[in-house]
PDB file of C-alpha atoms and ligand atoms in Angstrom:
ATOM      1  CA  UNK A   1       0.000   0.000   0.000  1.00 86.00           C
ATOM      2  CA  UNK A   2       1.289   3.486  -0.872  1.00 92.00           C
ATOM      3  CA  UNK A   3       1.993   5.829   2.017  1.00 96.00           C
ATOM      4  CA  UNK A   4       1.490   9.468   1.051  1.00 97.00           C
ATOM      5  CA  UNK A   5       1.751  12.697   3.000  1.00 98.00           C
ATOM      6  CA  UNK A   6      -1.144  15.023   2.178  1.00 98.00           C
ATOM      7  CA  UNK A   7       0.344  18.535   2.139  1.00 97.00           C
ATOM      8  CA  UNK A   8      -2.588  20.585   3.374  1.00 95.00           C
ATOM      9  CA  UNK A   9      -3.654  22.498   6.445  1.00 93.00           C
ATOM     10  CA  UNK A  10      -7.321  22.231   5.491  1.00 93.00           C
ATOM     11  CA  UNK A  11      -8.992  19.519   7.601  1.00 94.00           C
ATOM     12  CA  UNK A  12     -12.129  19.554   5.404  1.00 93.00           C
ATOM     13  CA  UNK A  13     -10.036  18.464   2.434  1.00 95.00           C
ATOM     14  CA  UNK A  14      -8.502  15.671   4.508  1.00 95.00           C
ATOM     15  CA  UNK A  15     -11.922  14.342   5.481  1.00 94.00           C
ATOM     16  CA  UNK A  16     -13.277  14.487   1.925  1.00 94.00           C
ATOM     17  CA  UNK A  17     -10.218  12.770   0.464  1.00 95.00           C
ATOM     18  CA  UNK A  18     -10.071  10.075   3.145  1.00 94.00           C
ATOM     19  CA  UNK A  19     -13.692   9.280   2.331  1.00 94.00           C
ATOM     20  CA  UNK A  20     -12.964   9.003  -1.400  1.00 94.00           C
ATOM     21  CA  UNK A  21      -9.777   6.955  -1.050  1.00 94.00           C
ATOM     22  CA  UNK A  22     -11.482   4.740   1.536  1.00 93.00           C
ATOM     23  CA  UNK A  23      -8.353   3.096   2.949  1.00 94.00           C
ATOM     24  CA  UNK A  24      -6.685   2.379  -0.422  1.00 94.00           C
ATOM     25  CA  UNK A  25      -3.641   4.388   0.668  1.00 95.00           C
ATOM     26  CA  UNK A  26      -2.079   5.292   3.963  1.00 95.00           C
ATOM     27  CA  UNK A  27      -2.642   9.068   4.015  1.00 96.00           C
ATOM     28  CA  UNK A  28      -0.677  11.032   6.596  1.00 97.00           C
ATOM     29  CA  UNK A  29      -1.663  14.601   7.346  1.00 96.00           C
ATOM     30  CA  UNK A  30       0.866  17.347   8.054  1.00 96.00           C
ATOM     31  CA  UNK A  31      -0.315  17.370  11.642  1.00 94.00           C
ATOM     32  CA  UNK A  32       0.286  13.618  11.940  1.00 94.00           C
ATOM     33  CA  UNK A  33       3.721  14.096  10.348  1.00 95.00           C
ATOM     34  CA  UNK A  34       4.481  16.725  13.021  1.00 95.00           C
ATOM     35  CA  UNK A  35       4.788  19.518  10.443  1.00 96.00           C
ATOM     36  CA  UNK A  36       3.357  22.878  11.398  1.00 95.00           C
ATOM     37  CA  UNK A  37       3.953  25.386   8.622  1.00 94.00           C
ATOM     38  CA  UNK A  38       1.829  27.737   6.594  1.00 89.00           C
ATOM     39  CA  UNK A  39       2.566  26.338   3.141  1.00 86.00           C
ATOM     40  CA  UNK A  40       3.186  29.131   0.659  1.00 82.00           C
ATOM     41  CA  UNK A  41       0.821  29.694  -2.285  1.00 86.00           C
ATOM     42  CA  UNK A  42       2.649  32.525  -4.081  1.00 89.00           C
ATOM     43  CA  UNK A  43       1.801  31.755  -7.719  1.00 96.00           C
ATOM     44  CA  UNK A  44      -0.988  32.837 -10.038  1.00 96.00           C
ATOM     45  CA  UNK A  45      -2.106  29.408 -11.236  1.00 98.00           C
ATOM     46  CA  UNK A  46      -3.617  26.482  -9.348  1.00 98.00           C
ATOM     47  CA  UNK A  47      -1.064  24.200 -11.000  1.00 98.00           C
ATOM     48  CA  UNK A  48       1.957  26.196  -9.775  1.00 98.00           C
ATOM     49  CA  UNK A  49       0.572  26.481  -6.241  1.00 97.00           C
ATOM     50  CA  UNK A  50      -0.187  22.759  -6.048  1.00 98.00           C
ATOM     51  CA  UNK A  51       3.362  22.042  -7.223  1.00 98.00           C
ATOM     52  CA  UNK A  52       4.753  24.485  -4.651  1.00 97.00           C
ATOM     53  CA  UNK A  53       2.911  22.808  -1.771  1.00 97.00           C
ATOM     54  CA  UNK A  54       3.964  19.250  -2.651  1.00 97.00           C
ATOM     55  CA  UNK A  55       7.538  20.323  -3.462  1.00 97.00           C
ATOM     56  CA  UNK A  56       8.027  22.172  -0.168  1.00 96.00           C
ATOM     57  CA  UNK A  57       6.772  19.231   1.890  1.00 97.00           C
ATOM     58  CA  UNK A  58       8.704  16.704  -0.179  1.00 97.00           C
ATOM     59  CA  UNK A  59      11.898  18.709   0.355  1.00 97.00           C
ATOM     60  CA  UNK A  60      11.279  18.618   4.116  1.00 95.00           C
ATOM     61  CA  UNK A  61      10.338  14.949   4.415  1.00 96.00           C
ATOM     62  CA  UNK A  62      11.780  13.132   1.346  1.00 97.00           C
ATOM     63  CA  UNK A  63       8.525  11.131   1.404  1.00 97.00           C
ATOM     64  CA  UNK A  64       5.985  10.669  -1.385  1.00 98.00           C
ATOM     65  CA  UNK A  65       3.601  13.604  -1.144  1.00 98.00           C
ATOM     66  CA  UNK A  66       0.469  14.954  -2.735  1.00 98.00           C
ATOM     67  CA  UNK A  67      -1.243  18.319  -2.439  1.00 98.00           C
ATOM     68  CA  UNK A  68      -4.110  20.074  -4.121  1.00 97.00           C
ATOM     69  CA  UNK A  69      -5.067  23.617  -4.959  1.00 97.00           C
ATOM     70  CA  UNK A  70      -8.683  24.506  -5.657  1.00 97.00           C
ATOM     71  CA  UNK A  71     -10.337  27.624  -7.027  1.00 98.00           C
ATOM     72  CA  UNK A  72     -13.863  28.798  -7.701  1.00 98.00           C
ATOM     73  CA  UNK A  73     -13.954  30.255 -11.223  1.00 98.00           C
ATOM     74  CA  UNK A  74     -16.942  32.512 -11.905  1.00 98.00           C
ATOM     75  CA  UNK A  75     -17.702  33.251 -15.569  1.00 98.00           C
ATOM     76  CA  UNK A  76     -19.176  36.758 -15.073  1.00 98.00           C
ATOM     77  CA  UNK A  77     -16.114  37.720 -12.996  1.00 98.00           C
ATOM     78  CA  UNK A  78     -13.625  36.611 -15.666  1.00 98.00           C
ATOM     79  CA  UNK A  79     -12.684  33.508 -13.692  1.00 98.00           C
ATOM     80  CA  UNK A  80     -12.292  35.210 -10.313  1.00 98.00           C
ATOM     81  CA  UNK A  81     -11.805  34.498  -7.447  1.00 98.00           C
ATOM     82  CA  UNK A  82      -9.946  31.533  -9.006  1.00 98.00           C
ATOM     83  CA  UNK A  83      -6.476  31.092  -7.600  1.00 97.00           C
ATOM     84  CA  UNK A  84      -7.278  33.804  -5.013  1.00 96.00           C
ATOM     85  CA  UNK A  85     -10.312  31.941  -3.617  1.00 97.00           C
ATOM     86  CA  UNK A  86      -8.964  31.505  -0.080  1.00 95.00           C
ATOM     87  CA  UNK A  87      -8.008  35.176   0.279  1.00 95.00           C
ATOM     88  CA  UNK A  88     -10.696  36.810  -1.906  1.00 97.00           C
ATOM     89  CA  UNK A  89     -11.805  39.191   0.868  1.00 97.00           C
ATOM     90  CA  UNK A  90      -8.358  39.577   2.407  1.00 95.00           C
ATOM     91  CA  UNK A  91      -5.554  37.831   4.244  1.00 90.00           C
ATOM     92  CA  UNK A  92      -7.914  36.731   7.028  1.00 90.00           C
ATOM     93  CA  UNK A  93      -9.036  33.779   4.846  1.00 90.00           C
ATOM     94  CA  UNK A  94     -12.544  34.223   6.229  1.00 96.00           C
ATOM     95  CA  UNK A  95     -15.105  31.946   4.504  1.00 96.00           C
ATOM     96  CA  UNK A  96     -18.063  34.221   5.316  1.00 98.00           C
ATOM     97  CA  UNK A  97     -16.309  37.409   4.182  1.00 98.00           C
ATOM     98  CA  UNK A  98     -15.368  35.683   0.917  1.00 98.00           C
ATOM     99  CA  UNK A  99     -18.984  34.630   0.311  1.00 98.00           C
ATOM    100  CA  UNK A 100     -20.260  38.138   1.103  1.00 98.00           C
ATOM    101  CA  UNK A 101     -17.824  39.692  -1.352  1.00 98.00           C
ATOM    102  CA  UNK A 102     -18.753  37.195  -4.065  1.00 98.00           C
ATOM    103  CA  UNK A 103     -22.509  37.810  -3.678  1.00 98.00           C
ATOM    104  CA  UNK A 104     -22.007  41.588  -3.722  1.00 98.00           C
ATOM    105  CA  UNK A 105     -19.888  41.364  -6.864  1.00 98.00           C
ATOM    106  CA  UNK A 106     -22.601  39.291  -8.552  1.00 98.00           C
ATOM    107  CA  UNK A 107     -25.524  41.493  -7.471  1.00 98.00           C
ATOM    108  CA  UNK A 108     -27.959  41.962 -10.369  1.00 96.00           C
ATOM    109  CA  UNK A 109     -25.928  39.571 -12.527  1.00 98.00           C
ATOM    110  CA  UNK A 110     -28.056  36.996 -14.369  1.00 97.00           C
ATOM    111  CA  UNK A 111     -25.105  34.914 -15.582  1.00 98.00           C
ATOM    112  CA  UNK A 112     -24.330  32.864 -12.442  1.00 98.00           C
ATOM    113  CA  UNK A 113     -22.220  30.154 -14.120  1.00 98.00           C
ATOM    114  CA  UNK A 114     -19.215  28.973 -12.153  1.00 98.00           C
ATOM    115  CA  UNK A 115     -16.967  25.997 -11.691  1.00 98.00           C
ATOM    116  CA  UNK A 116     -14.752  24.571  -9.002  1.00 98.00           C
ATOM    117  CA  UNK A 117     -11.424  23.391 -10.360  1.00 98.00           C
ATOM    118  CA  UNK A 118      -8.998  21.239  -8.374  1.00 98.00           C
ATOM    119  CA  UNK A 119      -5.428  20.485  -9.381  1.00 98.00           C
ATOM    120  CA  UNK A 120      -3.691  17.661  -7.532  1.00 98.00           C
ATOM    121  CA  UNK A 121       0.109  17.467  -7.550  1.00 98.00           C
ATOM    122  CA  UNK A 122       1.626  14.099  -6.709  1.00 98.00           C
ATOM    123  CA  UNK A 123       5.338  13.652  -6.109  1.00 98.00           C
ATOM    124  CA  UNK A 124       6.037   9.932  -6.350  1.00 98.00           C
ATOM    125  CA  UNK A 125       9.603   8.625  -6.361  1.00 97.00           C
ATOM    126  CA  UNK A 126      10.966  12.110  -7.203  1.00 96.00           C
ATOM    127  CA  UNK A 127       8.673  12.651 -10.217  1.00 98.00           C
ATOM    128  CA  UNK A 128       5.686  14.990 -10.338  1.00 98.00           C
ATOM    129  CA  UNK A 129       2.264  14.174 -11.808  1.00 98.00           C
ATOM    130  CA  UNK A 130      -0.751  16.530 -12.082  1.00 98.00           C
ATOM    131  CA  UNK A 131      -4.451  15.574 -12.080  1.00 98.00           C
ATOM    132  CA  UNK A 132      -7.431  17.910 -12.639  1.00 98.00           C
ATOM    133  CA  UNK A 133     -11.068  17.755 -11.572  1.00 98.00           C
ATOM    134  CA  UNK A 134     -13.823  20.203 -12.558  1.00 98.00           C
ATOM    135  CA  UNK A 135     -17.352  20.617 -11.211  1.00 98.00           C
ATOM    136  CA  UNK A 136     -19.614  22.975 -13.165  1.00 98.00           C
ATOM    137  CA  UNK A 137     -22.559  24.718 -11.564  1.00 98.00           C
ATOM    138  CA  UNK A 138     -23.939  28.085 -10.556  1.00 98.00           C
ATOM    139  CA  UNK A 139     -23.745  30.673  -7.779  1.00 98.00           C
ATOM    140  CA  UNK A 140     -26.938  31.204  -5.794  1.00 98.00           C
ATOM    141  CA  UNK A 141     -28.380  34.617  -4.923  1.00 98.00           C
ATOM    142  CA  UNK A 142     -28.471  33.779  -1.217  1.00 98.00           C
ATOM    143  CA  UNK A 143     -26.392  31.361   0.800  1.00 98.00           C
ATOM    144  CA  UNK A 144     -28.010  28.149   2.013  1.00 98.00           C
ATOM    145  CA  UNK A 145     -26.873  25.228   4.176  1.00 98.00           C
ATOM    146  CA  UNK A 146     -24.413  24.744   6.998  1.00 98.00           C
ATOM    147  CA  UNK A 147     -22.333  21.750   5.949  1.00 97.00           C
ATOM    148  CA  UNK A 148     -19.036  21.691   4.069  1.00 95.00           C
ATOM    149  CA  UNK A 149     -16.695  24.680   3.937  1.00 96.00           C
ATOM    150  CA  UNK A 150     -15.581  27.658   1.861  1.00 97.00           C
ATOM    151  CA  UNK A 151     -18.021  28.608  -0.888  1.00 98.00           C
ATOM    152  CA  UNK A 152     -20.206  25.502  -0.435  1.00 98.00           C
ATOM    153  CA  UNK A 153     -23.264  27.525   0.769  1.00 98.00           C
ATOM    154  CA  UNK A 154     -23.467  29.474  -2.524  1.00 98.00           C
ATOM    155  CA  UNK A 155     -22.658  26.761  -5.086  1.00 98.00           C
ATOM    156  CA  UNK A 156     -25.193  24.434  -6.734  1.00 98.00           C
ATOM    157  CA  UNK A 157     -23.596  21.828  -8.997  1.00 98.00           C
ATOM    158  CA  UNK A 158     -25.212  21.070 -12.368  1.00 98.00           C
ATOM    159  CA  UNK A 159     -27.771  18.298 -11.971  1.00 98.00           C
ATOM    160  CA  UNK A 160     -28.569  19.171  -8.336  1.00 98.00           C
ATOM    161  CA  UNK A 161     -31.196  21.415  -6.762  1.00 97.00           C
ATOM    162  CA  UNK A 162     -29.380  22.308  -3.550  1.00 98.00           C
ATOM    163  CA  UNK A 163     -26.057  23.795  -2.526  1.00 98.00           C
ATOM    164  CA  UNK A 164     -23.010  21.762  -1.538  1.00 98.00           C
ATOM    165  CA  UNK A 165     -23.575  23.033   2.022  1.00 98.00           C
ATOM    166  CA  UNK A 166     -26.996  21.345   2.078  1.00 98.00           C
ATOM    167  CA  UNK A 167     -25.477  18.002   1.069  1.00 98.00           C
ATOM    168  CA  UNK A 168     -23.871  15.240   3.087  1.00 97.00           C
ATOM    169  CA  UNK A 169     -20.248  14.546   2.192  1.00 94.00           C
ATOM    170  CA  UNK A 170     -21.349  11.489   0.198  1.00 94.00           C
ATOM    171  CA  UNK A 171     -23.801  13.604  -1.813  1.00 97.00           C
ATOM    172  CA  UNK A 172     -21.186  16.305  -2.440  1.00 96.00           C
ATOM    173  CA  UNK A 173     -18.787  13.613  -3.605  1.00 95.00           C
ATOM    174  CA  UNK A 174     -21.206  12.568  -6.357  1.00 96.00           C
ATOM    175  CA  UNK A 175     -20.421  15.890  -8.051  1.00 98.00           C
ATOM    176  CA  UNK A 176     -17.188  17.080  -6.503  1.00 97.00           C
ATOM    177  CA  UNK A 177     -14.219  18.561  -8.390  1.00 98.00           C
ATOM    178  CA  UNK A 178     -11.964  17.181  -5.643  1.00 97.00           C
ATOM    179  CA  UNK A 179     -13.333  13.666  -6.008  1.00 97.00           C
ATOM    180  CA  UNK A 180     -12.854  13.762  -9.800  1.00 98.00           C
ATOM    181  CA  UNK A 181      -9.212  14.786  -9.417  1.00 98.00           C
ATOM    182  CA  UNK A 182      -8.596  12.210  -6.682  1.00 97.00           C
ATOM    183  CA  UNK A 183     -10.209   9.460  -8.767  1.00 97.00           C
ATOM    184  CA  UNK A 184      -7.564  10.150 -11.426  1.00 98.00           C
ATOM    185  CA  UNK A 185      -4.865   9.919  -8.733  1.00 97.00           C
ATOM    186  CA  UNK A 186      -6.323   6.603  -7.542  1.00 96.00           C
ATOM    187  CA  UNK A 187      -6.434   5.181 -11.083  1.00 97.00           C
ATOM    188  CA  UNK A 188      -2.815   6.243 -11.598  1.00 97.00           C
ATOM    189  CA  UNK A 189      -1.564   4.759  -8.335  1.00 95.00           C
ATOM    190  CA  UNK A 190      -3.436   1.494  -8.763  1.00 93.00           C
ATOM    191  CA  UNK A 191      -2.577   1.017 -12.456  1.00 91.00           C
TER     192      UNK A 191
HETATM  193  P1  ITT B 201      -4.304  24.157   1.754  1.00 50.90           P
HETATM  194  O1  ITT B 201      -3.639  25.111   0.819  1.00 50.90           O
HETATM  195  O2  ITT B 201      -3.634  24.048   3.076  1.00 50.90           O
HETATM  196  O3  ITT B 201      -4.561  22.813   1.119  1.00 50.90           O
HETATM  197  P2  ITT B 201      -6.531  26.041   1.602  1.00 50.90           P
HETATM  198  O4  ITT B 201      -7.805  26.145   2.363  1.00 50.90           O
HETATM  199  O5  ITT B 201      -5.583  27.198   1.568  1.00 50.90           O
HETATM  200  O6  ITT B 201      -5.790  24.718   2.091  1.00 50.90           O
HETATM  201  P3  ITT B 201      -6.905  26.234  -1.296  1.00 50.90           P
HETATM  202  O7  ITT B 201      -5.934  27.341  -1.405  1.00 50.90           O
HETATM  203  O8  ITT B 201      -6.823  25.104  -2.277  1.00 50.90           O
HETATM  204  O9  ITT B 201      -6.884  25.579   0.154  1.00 50.90           O
HETATM  205  O10 ITT B 201      -8.416  26.666  -1.340  1.00 50.90           O
HETATM  206  C1  ITT B 201      -8.879  27.848  -1.747  1.00 50.90           C
HETATM  207  C2  ITT B 201     -10.203  28.161  -1.125  1.00 50.90           C
HETATM  208  O11 ITT B 201     -11.210  27.705  -2.040  1.00 50.90           O
HETATM  209  C3  ITT B 201     -10.562  27.521   0.201  1.00 50.90           C
HETATM  210  O12 ITT B 201     -10.072  28.235   1.292  1.00 50.90           O
HETATM  211  C4  ITT B 201     -12.079  27.582   0.141  1.00 50.90           C
HETATM  212  O13 ITT B 201     -12.522  28.867   0.482  1.00 50.90           O
HETATM  213  C5  ITT B 201     -12.336  27.340  -1.333  1.00 50.90           C
HETATM  214  N1  ITT B 201     -12.627  25.928  -1.604  1.00 50.90           N
HETATM  215  C6  ITT B 201     -11.751  24.951  -1.952  1.00 50.90           C
HETATM  216  N2  ITT B 201     -12.388  23.784  -2.117  1.00 50.90           N
HETATM  217  C7  ITT B 201     -13.695  24.023  -1.862  1.00 50.90           C
HETATM  218  C8  ITT B 201     -14.863  23.223  -1.832  1.00 50.90           C
HETATM  219  O14 ITT B 201     -14.826  21.921  -2.104  1.00 50.90           O
HETATM  220  N3  ITT B 201     -16.027  23.807  -1.523  1.00 50.90           N
HETATM  221  C9  ITT B 201     -16.092  25.117  -1.247  1.00 50.90           C
HETATM  222  N4  ITT B 201     -15.047  25.942  -1.230  1.00 50.90           N
HETATM  223  C10 ITT B 201     -13.852  25.398  -1.531  1.00 50.90           C
END
């Protein structure tokens, strides 16, 4: 069985990915590895930030590592907040402030199309591999639901009639960008 460090400080991501991988791999969180750093995300693409996160942790541990960077890309905002999703409303990384800013910026806008895009970077035996997952949907006018994290209360995936924040994790995973990217990682590692 592969042992992989998951280079993230976001516990919601850990829970979602552990559910999807369902014991196929031994996934070690940064906390479990005793690493307490704010991993830098200095670049202007999801790909470069994902690479940065896995590379930094691989350099520290020499272990096989994966990371992921996710952005919410809103059509009427020219793809914003995109790579800036975590800090859209400022360095505080406040989920509610980010949602408020997004809804204000979309006020009166009829085109509500958006997508979540996840890029996973895997460093396995010193080589890097990238995997992408996209979930298309739309931004609501008002937030709804208390589950999940980030922009989940304002995002309805295509084919659903409720927000990610109104779904259980299993329901969210039927549509999720993160699950699609991780499924590609699983296929690669089990091939
Ligand atoms: P790490 O870099 O430590 O992995 P992070 O929270 O900084 O964690 P990202 O930079 O990838 O992660 O995430 C950007 C933001 O996008 C995140 O803070 C959320 O606000 C939002 N986001 C990511 N995935 C999401 C999801 O599945 N549902 C809702 N919002 C999400």
